[in-house]
XYZ file of C-alpha atoms in Angstrom:
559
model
C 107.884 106.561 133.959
C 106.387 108.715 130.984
C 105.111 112.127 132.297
C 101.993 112.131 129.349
C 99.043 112.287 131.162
C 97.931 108.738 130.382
C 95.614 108.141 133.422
C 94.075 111.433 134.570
C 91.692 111.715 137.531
C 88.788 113.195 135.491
C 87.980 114.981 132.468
C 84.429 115.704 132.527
C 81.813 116.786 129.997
C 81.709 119.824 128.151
C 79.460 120.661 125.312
C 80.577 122.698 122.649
C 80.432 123.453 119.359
C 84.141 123.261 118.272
C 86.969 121.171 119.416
C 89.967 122.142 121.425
C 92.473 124.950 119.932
C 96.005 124.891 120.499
C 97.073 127.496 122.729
C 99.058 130.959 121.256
C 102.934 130.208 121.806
C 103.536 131.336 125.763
C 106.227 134.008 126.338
C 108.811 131.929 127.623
C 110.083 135.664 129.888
C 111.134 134.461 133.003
C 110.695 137.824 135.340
C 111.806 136.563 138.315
C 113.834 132.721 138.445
C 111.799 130.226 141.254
C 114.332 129.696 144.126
C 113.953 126.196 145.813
C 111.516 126.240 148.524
C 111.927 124.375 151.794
C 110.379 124.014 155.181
C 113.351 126.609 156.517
C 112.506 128.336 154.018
C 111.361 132.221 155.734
C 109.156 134.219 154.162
C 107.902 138.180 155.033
C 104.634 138.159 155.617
C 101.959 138.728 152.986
C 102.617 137.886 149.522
C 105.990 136.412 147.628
C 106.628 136.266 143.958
C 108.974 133.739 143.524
C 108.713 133.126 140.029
C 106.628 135.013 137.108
C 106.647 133.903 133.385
C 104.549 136.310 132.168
C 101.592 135.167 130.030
C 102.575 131.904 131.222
C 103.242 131.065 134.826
C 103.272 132.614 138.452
C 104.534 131.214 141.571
C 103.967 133.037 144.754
C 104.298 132.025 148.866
C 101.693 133.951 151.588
C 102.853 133.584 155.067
C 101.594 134.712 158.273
C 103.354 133.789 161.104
C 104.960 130.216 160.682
C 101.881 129.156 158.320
C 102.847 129.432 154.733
C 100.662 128.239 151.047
C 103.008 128.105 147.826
C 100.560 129.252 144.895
C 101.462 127.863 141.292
C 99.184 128.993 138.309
C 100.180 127.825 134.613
C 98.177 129.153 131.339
C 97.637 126.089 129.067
C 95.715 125.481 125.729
C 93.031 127.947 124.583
C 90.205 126.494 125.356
C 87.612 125.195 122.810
C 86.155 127.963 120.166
C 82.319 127.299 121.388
C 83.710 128.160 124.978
C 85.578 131.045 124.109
C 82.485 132.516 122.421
C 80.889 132.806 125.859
C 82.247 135.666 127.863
C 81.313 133.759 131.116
C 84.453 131.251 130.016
C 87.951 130.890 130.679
C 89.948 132.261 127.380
C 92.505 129.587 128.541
C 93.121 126.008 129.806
C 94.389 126.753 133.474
C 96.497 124.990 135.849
C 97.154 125.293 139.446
C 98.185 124.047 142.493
C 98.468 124.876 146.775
C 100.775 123.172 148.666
C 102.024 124.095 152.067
C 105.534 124.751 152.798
C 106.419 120.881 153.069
C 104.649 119.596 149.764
C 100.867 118.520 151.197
C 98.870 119.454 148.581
C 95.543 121.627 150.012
C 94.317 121.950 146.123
C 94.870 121.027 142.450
C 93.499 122.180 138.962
C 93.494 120.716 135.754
C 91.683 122.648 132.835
C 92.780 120.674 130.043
C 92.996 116.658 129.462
C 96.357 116.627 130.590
C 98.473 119.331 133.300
C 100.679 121.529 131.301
C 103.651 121.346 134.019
C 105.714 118.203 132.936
C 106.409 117.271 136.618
C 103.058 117.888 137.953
C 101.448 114.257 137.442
C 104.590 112.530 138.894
C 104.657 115.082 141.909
C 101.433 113.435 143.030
C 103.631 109.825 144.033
C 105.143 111.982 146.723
C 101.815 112.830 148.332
C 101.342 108.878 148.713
C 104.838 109.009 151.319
C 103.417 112.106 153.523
C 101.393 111.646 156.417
C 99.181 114.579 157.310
C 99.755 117.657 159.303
C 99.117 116.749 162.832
C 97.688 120.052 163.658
C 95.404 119.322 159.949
C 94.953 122.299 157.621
C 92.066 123.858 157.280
C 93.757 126.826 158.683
C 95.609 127.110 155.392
C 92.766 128.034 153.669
C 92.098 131.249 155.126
C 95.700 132.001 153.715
C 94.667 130.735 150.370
C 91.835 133.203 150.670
C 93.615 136.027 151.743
C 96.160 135.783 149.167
C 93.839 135.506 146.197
C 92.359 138.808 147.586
C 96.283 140.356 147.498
C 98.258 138.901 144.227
C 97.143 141.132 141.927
C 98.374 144.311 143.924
C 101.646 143.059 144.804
C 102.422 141.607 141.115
C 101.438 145.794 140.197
C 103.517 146.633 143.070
C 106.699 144.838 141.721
C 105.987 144.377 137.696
C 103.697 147.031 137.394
C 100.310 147.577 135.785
C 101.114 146.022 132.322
C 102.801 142.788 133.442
C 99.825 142.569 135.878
C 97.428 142.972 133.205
C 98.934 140.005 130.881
C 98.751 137.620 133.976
C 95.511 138.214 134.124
C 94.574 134.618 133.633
C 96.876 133.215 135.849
C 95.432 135.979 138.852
C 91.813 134.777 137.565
C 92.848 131.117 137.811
C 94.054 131.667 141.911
C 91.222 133.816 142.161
C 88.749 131.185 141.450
C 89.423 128.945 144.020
C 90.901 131.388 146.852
C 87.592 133.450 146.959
C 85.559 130.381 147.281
C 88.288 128.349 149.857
C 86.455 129.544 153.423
C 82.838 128.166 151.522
C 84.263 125.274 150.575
C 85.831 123.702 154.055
C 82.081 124.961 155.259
C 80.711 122.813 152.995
C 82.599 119.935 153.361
C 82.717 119.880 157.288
C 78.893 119.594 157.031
C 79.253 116.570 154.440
C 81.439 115.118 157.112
C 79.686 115.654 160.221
C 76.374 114.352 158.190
C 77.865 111.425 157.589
C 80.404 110.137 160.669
C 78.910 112.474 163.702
C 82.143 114.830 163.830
C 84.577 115.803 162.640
C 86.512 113.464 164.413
C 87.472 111.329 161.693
C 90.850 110.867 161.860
C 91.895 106.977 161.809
C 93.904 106.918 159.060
C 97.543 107.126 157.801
C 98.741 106.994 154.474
C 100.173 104.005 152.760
C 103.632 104.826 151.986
C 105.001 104.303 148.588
C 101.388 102.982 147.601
C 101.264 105.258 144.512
C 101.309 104.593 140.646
C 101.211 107.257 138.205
C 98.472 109.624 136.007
C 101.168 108.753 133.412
C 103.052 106.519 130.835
C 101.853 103.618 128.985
C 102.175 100.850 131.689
C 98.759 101.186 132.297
C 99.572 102.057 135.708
C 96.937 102.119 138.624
C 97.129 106.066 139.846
C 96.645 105.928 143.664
C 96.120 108.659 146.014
C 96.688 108.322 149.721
C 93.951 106.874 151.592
C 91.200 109.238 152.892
C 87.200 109.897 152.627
C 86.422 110.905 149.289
C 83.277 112.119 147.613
C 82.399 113.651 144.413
C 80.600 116.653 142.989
C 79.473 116.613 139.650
C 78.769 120.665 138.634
C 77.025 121.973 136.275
C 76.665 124.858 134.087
C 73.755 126.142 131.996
C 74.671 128.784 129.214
C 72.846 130.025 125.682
C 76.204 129.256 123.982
C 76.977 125.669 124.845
C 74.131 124.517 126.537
C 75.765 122.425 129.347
C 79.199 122.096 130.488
C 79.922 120.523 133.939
C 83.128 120.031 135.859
C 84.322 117.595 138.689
C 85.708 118.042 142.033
C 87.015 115.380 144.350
C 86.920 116.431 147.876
C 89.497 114.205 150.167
C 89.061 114.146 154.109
C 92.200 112.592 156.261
C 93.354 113.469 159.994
C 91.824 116.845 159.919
C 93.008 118.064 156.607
C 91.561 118.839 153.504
C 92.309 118.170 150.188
C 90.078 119.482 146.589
C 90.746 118.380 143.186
C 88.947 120.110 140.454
C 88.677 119.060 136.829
C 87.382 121.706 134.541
C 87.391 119.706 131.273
C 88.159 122.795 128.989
C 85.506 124.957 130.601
C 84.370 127.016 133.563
C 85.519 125.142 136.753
C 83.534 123.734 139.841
C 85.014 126.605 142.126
C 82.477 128.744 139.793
C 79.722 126.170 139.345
C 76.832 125.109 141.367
C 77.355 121.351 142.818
C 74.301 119.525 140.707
C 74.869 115.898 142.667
C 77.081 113.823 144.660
C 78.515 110.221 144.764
C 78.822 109.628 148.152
C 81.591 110.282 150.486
C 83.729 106.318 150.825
C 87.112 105.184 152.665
C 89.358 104.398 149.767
C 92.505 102.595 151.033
C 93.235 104.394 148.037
C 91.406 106.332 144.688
C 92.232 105.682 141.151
C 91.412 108.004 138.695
C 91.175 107.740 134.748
C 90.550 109.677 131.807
C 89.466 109.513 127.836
C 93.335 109.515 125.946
C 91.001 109.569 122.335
C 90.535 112.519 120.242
C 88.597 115.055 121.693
C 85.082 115.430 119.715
C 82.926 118.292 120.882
C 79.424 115.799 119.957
C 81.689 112.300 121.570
C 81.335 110.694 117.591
C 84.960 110.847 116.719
C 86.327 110.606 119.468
C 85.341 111.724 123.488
C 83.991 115.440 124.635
C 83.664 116.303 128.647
C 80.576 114.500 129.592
C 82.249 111.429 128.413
C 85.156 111.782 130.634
C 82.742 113.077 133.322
C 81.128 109.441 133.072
C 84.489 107.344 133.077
C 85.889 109.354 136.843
C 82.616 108.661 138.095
C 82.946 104.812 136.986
C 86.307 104.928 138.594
C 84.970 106.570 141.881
C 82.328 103.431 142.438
C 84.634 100.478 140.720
C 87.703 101.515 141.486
C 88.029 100.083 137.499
C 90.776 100.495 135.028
C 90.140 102.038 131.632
C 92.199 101.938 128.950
C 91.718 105.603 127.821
C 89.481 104.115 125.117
C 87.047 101.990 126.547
C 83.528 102.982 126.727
C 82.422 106.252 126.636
C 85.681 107.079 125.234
C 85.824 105.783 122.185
C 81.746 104.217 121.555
C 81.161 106.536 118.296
C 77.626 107.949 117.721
C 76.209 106.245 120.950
C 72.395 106.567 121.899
C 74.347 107.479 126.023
C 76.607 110.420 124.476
C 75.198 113.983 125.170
C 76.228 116.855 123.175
C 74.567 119.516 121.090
C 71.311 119.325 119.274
C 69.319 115.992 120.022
C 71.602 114.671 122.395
C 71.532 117.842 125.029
C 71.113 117.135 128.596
C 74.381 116.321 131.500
C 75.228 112.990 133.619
C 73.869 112.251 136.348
C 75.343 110.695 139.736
C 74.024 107.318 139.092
C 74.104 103.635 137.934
C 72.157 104.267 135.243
C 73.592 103.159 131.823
C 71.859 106.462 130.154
C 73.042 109.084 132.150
C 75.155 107.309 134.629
C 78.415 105.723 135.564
C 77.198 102.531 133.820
C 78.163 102.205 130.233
C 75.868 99.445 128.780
C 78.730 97.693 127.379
C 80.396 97.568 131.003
C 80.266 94.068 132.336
C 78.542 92.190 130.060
C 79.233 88.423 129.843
C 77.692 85.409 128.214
C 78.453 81.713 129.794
C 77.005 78.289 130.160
C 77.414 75.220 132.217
C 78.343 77.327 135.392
C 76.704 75.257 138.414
C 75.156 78.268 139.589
C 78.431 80.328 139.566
C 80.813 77.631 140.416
C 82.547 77.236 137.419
C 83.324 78.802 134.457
C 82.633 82.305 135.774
C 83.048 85.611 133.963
C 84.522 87.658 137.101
C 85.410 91.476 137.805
C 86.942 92.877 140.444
C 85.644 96.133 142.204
C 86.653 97.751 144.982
C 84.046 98.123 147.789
C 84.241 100.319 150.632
C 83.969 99.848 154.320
C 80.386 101.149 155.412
C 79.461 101.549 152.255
C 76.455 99.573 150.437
C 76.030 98.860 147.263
C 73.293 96.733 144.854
C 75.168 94.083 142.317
C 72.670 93.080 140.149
C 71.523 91.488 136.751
C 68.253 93.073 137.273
C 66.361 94.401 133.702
C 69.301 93.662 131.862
C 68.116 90.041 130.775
C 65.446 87.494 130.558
C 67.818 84.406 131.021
C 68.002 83.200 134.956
C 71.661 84.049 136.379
C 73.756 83.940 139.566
C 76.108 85.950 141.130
C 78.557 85.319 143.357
C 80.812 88.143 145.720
C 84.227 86.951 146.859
C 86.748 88.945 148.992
C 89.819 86.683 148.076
C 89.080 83.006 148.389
C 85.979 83.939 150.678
C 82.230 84.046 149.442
C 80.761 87.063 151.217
C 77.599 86.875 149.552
C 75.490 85.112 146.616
C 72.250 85.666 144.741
C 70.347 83.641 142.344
C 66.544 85.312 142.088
C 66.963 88.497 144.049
C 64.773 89.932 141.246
C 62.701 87.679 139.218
C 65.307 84.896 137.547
C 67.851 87.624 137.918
C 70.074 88.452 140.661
C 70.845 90.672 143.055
C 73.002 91.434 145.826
C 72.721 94.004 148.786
C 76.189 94.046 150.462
C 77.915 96.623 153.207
C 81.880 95.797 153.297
C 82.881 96.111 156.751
C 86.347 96.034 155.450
C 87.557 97.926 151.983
C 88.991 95.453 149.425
C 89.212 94.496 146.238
C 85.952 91.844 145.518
C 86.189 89.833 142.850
C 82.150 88.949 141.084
C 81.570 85.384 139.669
C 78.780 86.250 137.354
C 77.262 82.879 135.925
C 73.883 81.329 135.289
C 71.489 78.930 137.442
C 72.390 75.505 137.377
C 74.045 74.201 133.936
C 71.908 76.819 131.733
C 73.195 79.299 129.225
C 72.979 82.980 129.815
C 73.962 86.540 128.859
C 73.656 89.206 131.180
C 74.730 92.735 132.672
C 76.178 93.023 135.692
C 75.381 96.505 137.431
C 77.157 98.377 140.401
C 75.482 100.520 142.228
C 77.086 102.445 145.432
C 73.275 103.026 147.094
C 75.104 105.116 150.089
C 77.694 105.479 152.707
C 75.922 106.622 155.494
C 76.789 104.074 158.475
C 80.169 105.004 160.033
C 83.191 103.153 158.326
C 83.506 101.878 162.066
C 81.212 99.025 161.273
C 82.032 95.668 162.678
C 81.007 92.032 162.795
C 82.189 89.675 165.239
C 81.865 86.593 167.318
C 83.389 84.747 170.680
C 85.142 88.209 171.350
C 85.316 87.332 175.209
C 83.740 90.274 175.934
C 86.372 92.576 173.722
C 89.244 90.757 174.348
C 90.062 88.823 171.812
C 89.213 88.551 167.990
C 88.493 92.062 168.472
C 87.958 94.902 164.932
C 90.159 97.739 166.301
C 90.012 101.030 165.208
C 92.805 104.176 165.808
C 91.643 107.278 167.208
C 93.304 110.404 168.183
C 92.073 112.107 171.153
C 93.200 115.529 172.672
C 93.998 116.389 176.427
C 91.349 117.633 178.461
C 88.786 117.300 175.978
C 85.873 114.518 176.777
C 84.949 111.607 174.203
C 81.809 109.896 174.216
C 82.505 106.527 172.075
C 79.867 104.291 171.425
C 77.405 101.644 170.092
C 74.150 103.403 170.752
C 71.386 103.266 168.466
C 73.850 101.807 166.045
C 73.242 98.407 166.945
C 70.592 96.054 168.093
C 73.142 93.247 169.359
C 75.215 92.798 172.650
C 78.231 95.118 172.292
C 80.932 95.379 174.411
C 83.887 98.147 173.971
C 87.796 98.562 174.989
C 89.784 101.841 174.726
C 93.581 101.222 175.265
C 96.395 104.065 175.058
C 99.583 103.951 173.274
C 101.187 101.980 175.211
C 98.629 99.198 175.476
C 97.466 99.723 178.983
C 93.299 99.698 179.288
C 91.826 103.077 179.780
C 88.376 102.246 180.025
C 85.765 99.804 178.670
C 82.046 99.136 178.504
C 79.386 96.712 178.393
C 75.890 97.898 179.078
C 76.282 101.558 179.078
C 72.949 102.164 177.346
C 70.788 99.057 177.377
C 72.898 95.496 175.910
C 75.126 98.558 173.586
C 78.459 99.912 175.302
C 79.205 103.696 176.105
C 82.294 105.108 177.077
C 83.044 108.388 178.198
C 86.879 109.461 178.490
C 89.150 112.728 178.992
C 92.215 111.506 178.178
C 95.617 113.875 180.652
C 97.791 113.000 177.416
C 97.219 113.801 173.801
C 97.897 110.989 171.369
C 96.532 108.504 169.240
C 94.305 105.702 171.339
C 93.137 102.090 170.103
C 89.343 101.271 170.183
C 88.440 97.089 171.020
C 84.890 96.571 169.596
C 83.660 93.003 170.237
C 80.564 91.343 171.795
C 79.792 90.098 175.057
C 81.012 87.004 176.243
C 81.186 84.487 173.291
C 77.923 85.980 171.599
C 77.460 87.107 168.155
C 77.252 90.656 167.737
C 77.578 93.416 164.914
C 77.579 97.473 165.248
C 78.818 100.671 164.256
C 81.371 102.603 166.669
C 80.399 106.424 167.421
C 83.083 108.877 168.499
C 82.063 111.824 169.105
C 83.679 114.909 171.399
C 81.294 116.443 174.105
């Protein structure tokens, strides 16, 4: 497996004058050589230099107590000449990365189209094998902080003044997202409780071994361990450039916390304000793609930042390959590009196919003679999220009368001939994440050419959405759901006001044995309330009563 950055999560847009420069050649002056870090591994407290390249790398561990972060900053590329003009840029292409002591990765920065660290794209597979801290991590982050407030001094302390002053890019690089580490957890527990109810959210466990690669020419699908993910699109405004904006990806599993950010040559989202969101999905797991064209400050020759801005975003809702070229990436003087002059402006989180995740050449098919979508389909496959909903549609991309179709596997889950005029449209929340496969066609045995549009309208209902029928009163046929719950601490978990339908609920420990179960506990929905003696990880039975129909969405919430 090739360690070129072939697939990267996201480049996103930048506007600038010039293209890229290559970078100044780095001192290659080791000051101090890395020694292997483990999970025995004890450190003093405070700040540890374990490696320092200067005007190229730093390495350092903070520990207080038992809880130790392993900070990694590398100086890449210069970045491009319009940025550089603008003292309110990075001079350079930064990397970094915070781990703690076993690996788990708390944060990760790209500046450039590709990470400077040969390793670092094929050290992401081993995040797909961990399973989370069971104590979570955002505890960690008040490390991260601290340390970011003490490098500096203890790099003067043991270098001195000089070497501290040539790593000043590294120190600005740590800096950015240390100072800002406390906000951002803030900020993301409020996403969290907006959307679930608590911060409770805590069903899931890794797939092990589930991971491609960001590299190689495979065409690989890069997978990161399952989670909730959303994305920020930021922006920045400046008299030099106009616009640049960055991406982060914000990740949400068992209580810890993981932020990717993608600078795309510029400023970073750490110092950016968040302009919009795509919102926050399960992904069983999150591919992430990149432009691999020439970079081309106004996207003709090749693809600037708001190009590869567009593409993540299209990978966040589709869960879609690109080749590296497709699209934005390589569609020359395009009336979608934005760049300097008469093409100013930024993307926006959306389907639209000027400013959006849409590219108008995405999805575009021509058939005939399909019965209505039987036969002779042009199909795609997307990956929907549980709880999710999302709008498929032909809708004001044609005049000709089509038909779509929505299969999970061999199943049709939904259908649409004239959801909008002749056109279709479909309105569909997954209650399970999969890959869906589209059969886009035409009514009857006419001829037609069409766009087919994704759009991911929200994600607010709880991913514990369910749909089920002759349940015998939750006890058989049952959607279960995992849930850890904590001694001595009370659970309310529930259907209320999350469902109009007879519900009926069954909590069952780790060993299988019924804790407790309801029917009626407020009006036909089911409550529970529990305070579980042992900690541990508890299975939730939502069904229906007796051998009725019934659908809802499962609250847990801690009192």
């Amino acid at each position: 497996m090739k360690t070129t950055a072939r697939y990267l999560f996201i480049t996103l847009f930048g506007l600038m004058y010039f293209g890229c420069s290559e970078s100044d050649s780095a001192q290659n002056n080791e000051e101090k050589s890395g020694a292997e870090v483990t999970s025995y591994t004890v450190f003093e407290p405070g700040v540890t230099i374990l490696s320092l390249n200067v005007e190229r790398s730093i390495k350092v561990a903070y520990a207080e107590g038992e809880d130790v972060v392993i900070i990694e900053a590398v100086r890449g590329s210069l970045t491009p000449e319009g940025y550089r003009q603008d003292p309110t840029f990075p001079k350079y292409e930064m990397d970094t990365r915070i781990t703690d002591r076993e690996g788990r990765l708390l944060y990760l920065r790209r500046g450039g189209d590709r990470f400077v660290g040969p390793t670092w794209e094929d050290d992401l597979l081993v995040q797909d094998s961990m399973l989370p801290s069971p104590e979570g991590n955002r505890n960690l982050f008040a490390l991260v902080a601290k340390a970011a407030q003490r490098i500096e001094a203890q790099v003067v302390a043991e270098k001195g003044a000089s070497t501290a002053a040539q790593m000043l890019y590294e120190i600005k690089a740590i800096k950015s997202f240390g100072n800002s580490a406390l906000a951002s957890i803030a900020a993301s527990d409020e996403e969290i409780i907006q959307k679930f109810g608590s911060l409770d959210v805590q069903d899931f466990i890794p797939l092990a071994g589930g991971g491609g690669s960001l590299a190689g020419d495979e065409n690989e699908v890069t997978d990161f361990s399952r989670g909730y993910y959303f994305l920020g699109l930021h922006e920045k405004t400046t008299l030099v450039i106009a616009h640049h904006t960055a991406t982060r990806i914000h990740k949400y599993n068992a209580g810890s916390y993981t932020y990717f950010d993608f600078c795309n040559h510029g400023t970073c989202p750490s110092d950016m304000t968040q302009d919009c969101t795509l919102s926050m999905v399960e992904k069983p797991d999150w591919a992430a793609y990149t432009c691999q064209t020439d970079y081309d400050a106004f996207s003709n020759d090749g693809h600037n930042c708001h190009d590869d801005s567009r593409v993540q975003m299209a990978s966040f809702v589709y869960g879609k390959t690109n080749t590296g070229s497709q699209y934005w990436c390589g569609d020359g003087n395009s009336s979608t590009d934005f760049s300097a002059g008469t093409e100013a402006g930024y993307p926006t989180c959306s389907d639209s196919s000027r400013s959006g995740y849409n590219h108008p050449d995405m999805y575009n098919y021509s058939e005939t003679n399909t019965n209505s979508a039987l036969q002779y389909t042009t199909n795609y496959s997307v990956v929907l999220s549980a709880g999710a909903t999302y709008t498929i549609s032909t809708c004001d991309t044609t005049d000709d009368d089509t038909y779509l179709r929505l299969f999970n596997g061999t199943t049709q889950v939904s259908s649409s001939d004239d959801g909008c005029g002749l056109q279709s449209k479909i309105t569909y929340t997954p209650t399970h994440t999969a890959t869906y496969s589209i059969h886009a066609g035409c009514y009857g045995s006419g001829s037609c050419t069409a766009k087919v549009n994704v759009n991911l309208v929200s994600s607010n209902p709880s991913p514990r959405y369910y749909v089920e029928s002759n349940t015998d009163s939750a006890q058989q046929y049952t959607t279960n759901y995992s849930v850890s719950l904590t001694a001595g601490k009370t659970y309310e978990i529930a259907t209320c006001d999350n469902s109009s339908t007879d519900t009926f609920l069954r909590l069952f420990d780790s060993a299988g044995s019924q804790v407790t179960y309801s029917d009626d506990g407020c009006g036909l929905q089911s409550k529970m309330t529990v305070t579980p003696s042992v900690s541990g990880t508890f299975s939730i039975h939502a069904g229906c009563y007796g051998s009725s129909s019934c659908n809802g969405t499962v609250v847990v919430t801690q009192l």
